[in-house]
C-alpha positions as a Python dict, from the first residue, in 0.01 Angstrom:
ca = {
    (1, 'M'): (0, 0, 0),
    (2, 'G'): (270, 229, 124),
    (3, 'S'): (490, 179, -284),
    (4, 'I'): (108, 303, -425),
    (5, 'I'): (132, 619, -204),
    (6, 'K'): (450, 671, -300),
    (7, 'L'): (408, 672, -675),
    (8, 'V'): (138, 897, -724),
    (9, 'N'): (347, 1182, -479),
    (10, 'Y'): (560, 1116, -771),
    (11, 'Y'): (385, 1092, -983),
    (12, 'L'): (215, 1402, -884),
    (13, 'I'): (567, 1636, -799),
    (14, 'L'): (614, 1533, -1215),
    (15, 'Q'): (332, 1608, -1368),
    (16, 'A'): (488, 2005, -1172),
    (17, 'K'): (753, 2035, -1305),
    (18, 'V'): (636, 1921, -1635),
    (19, 'E'): (437, 2241, -1535),
    (20, 'L'): (646, 2444, -1521),
    (21, 'Y'): (879, 2398, -1732),
    (22, 'E'): (649, 2428, -1952),
    (23, 'N'): (579, 2805, -1843),
    (24, 'L'): (992, 2854, -1889),
    (25, 'I'): (1015, 2726, -2256),
    (26, 'L'): (629, 2971, -2284),
    (27, 'L'): (816, 3239, -2135),
    (28, 'A'): (1143, 3176, -2292),
    (29, 'C'): (1026, 3262, -2627),
    (30, 'I'): (703, 3546, -2568),
    (31, 'V'): (1077, 3769, -2445),
    (32, 'T'): (1305, 3585, -2764),
    (33, 'T'): (1028, 3666, -2980),
    (34, 'I'): (1027, 4091, -2821),
    (35, 'L'): (1407, 4089, -2816),
    (36, 'T'): (1336, 4018, -3161),
    (37, 'C'): (1120, 4254, -3247),
    (38, 'V'): (1362, 4484, -3043),
    (39, 'W'): (1639, 4461, -3214),
    (40, 'V'): (1434, 4352, -3565),
    (41, 'L'): (1283, 4740, -3456),
    (42, 'I'): (1663, 4964, -3358),
    (43, 'C'): (1773, 4792, -3651),
    (44, 'L'): (1534, 4936, -3910),
    (45, 'H'): (1592, 5283, -3701),
    (46, 'I'): (1923, 5338, -3791),
    (47, 'F'): (1948, 5123, -4107),
    (48, 'I'): (1682, 5461, -4216),
    (49, 'Q'): (1841, 5711, -4066),
}
């Protein structure tokens, strides 16, 4: 009985970690996209002048 509870706890911890990593990856993608847009705008601004 104890081993089943351990397994469930392990699964729940794993799920929480996976969700955390997914959120971090999503955040990283958003930040990268924003930085890329800013960089492109700066480059365009420099080239236009």
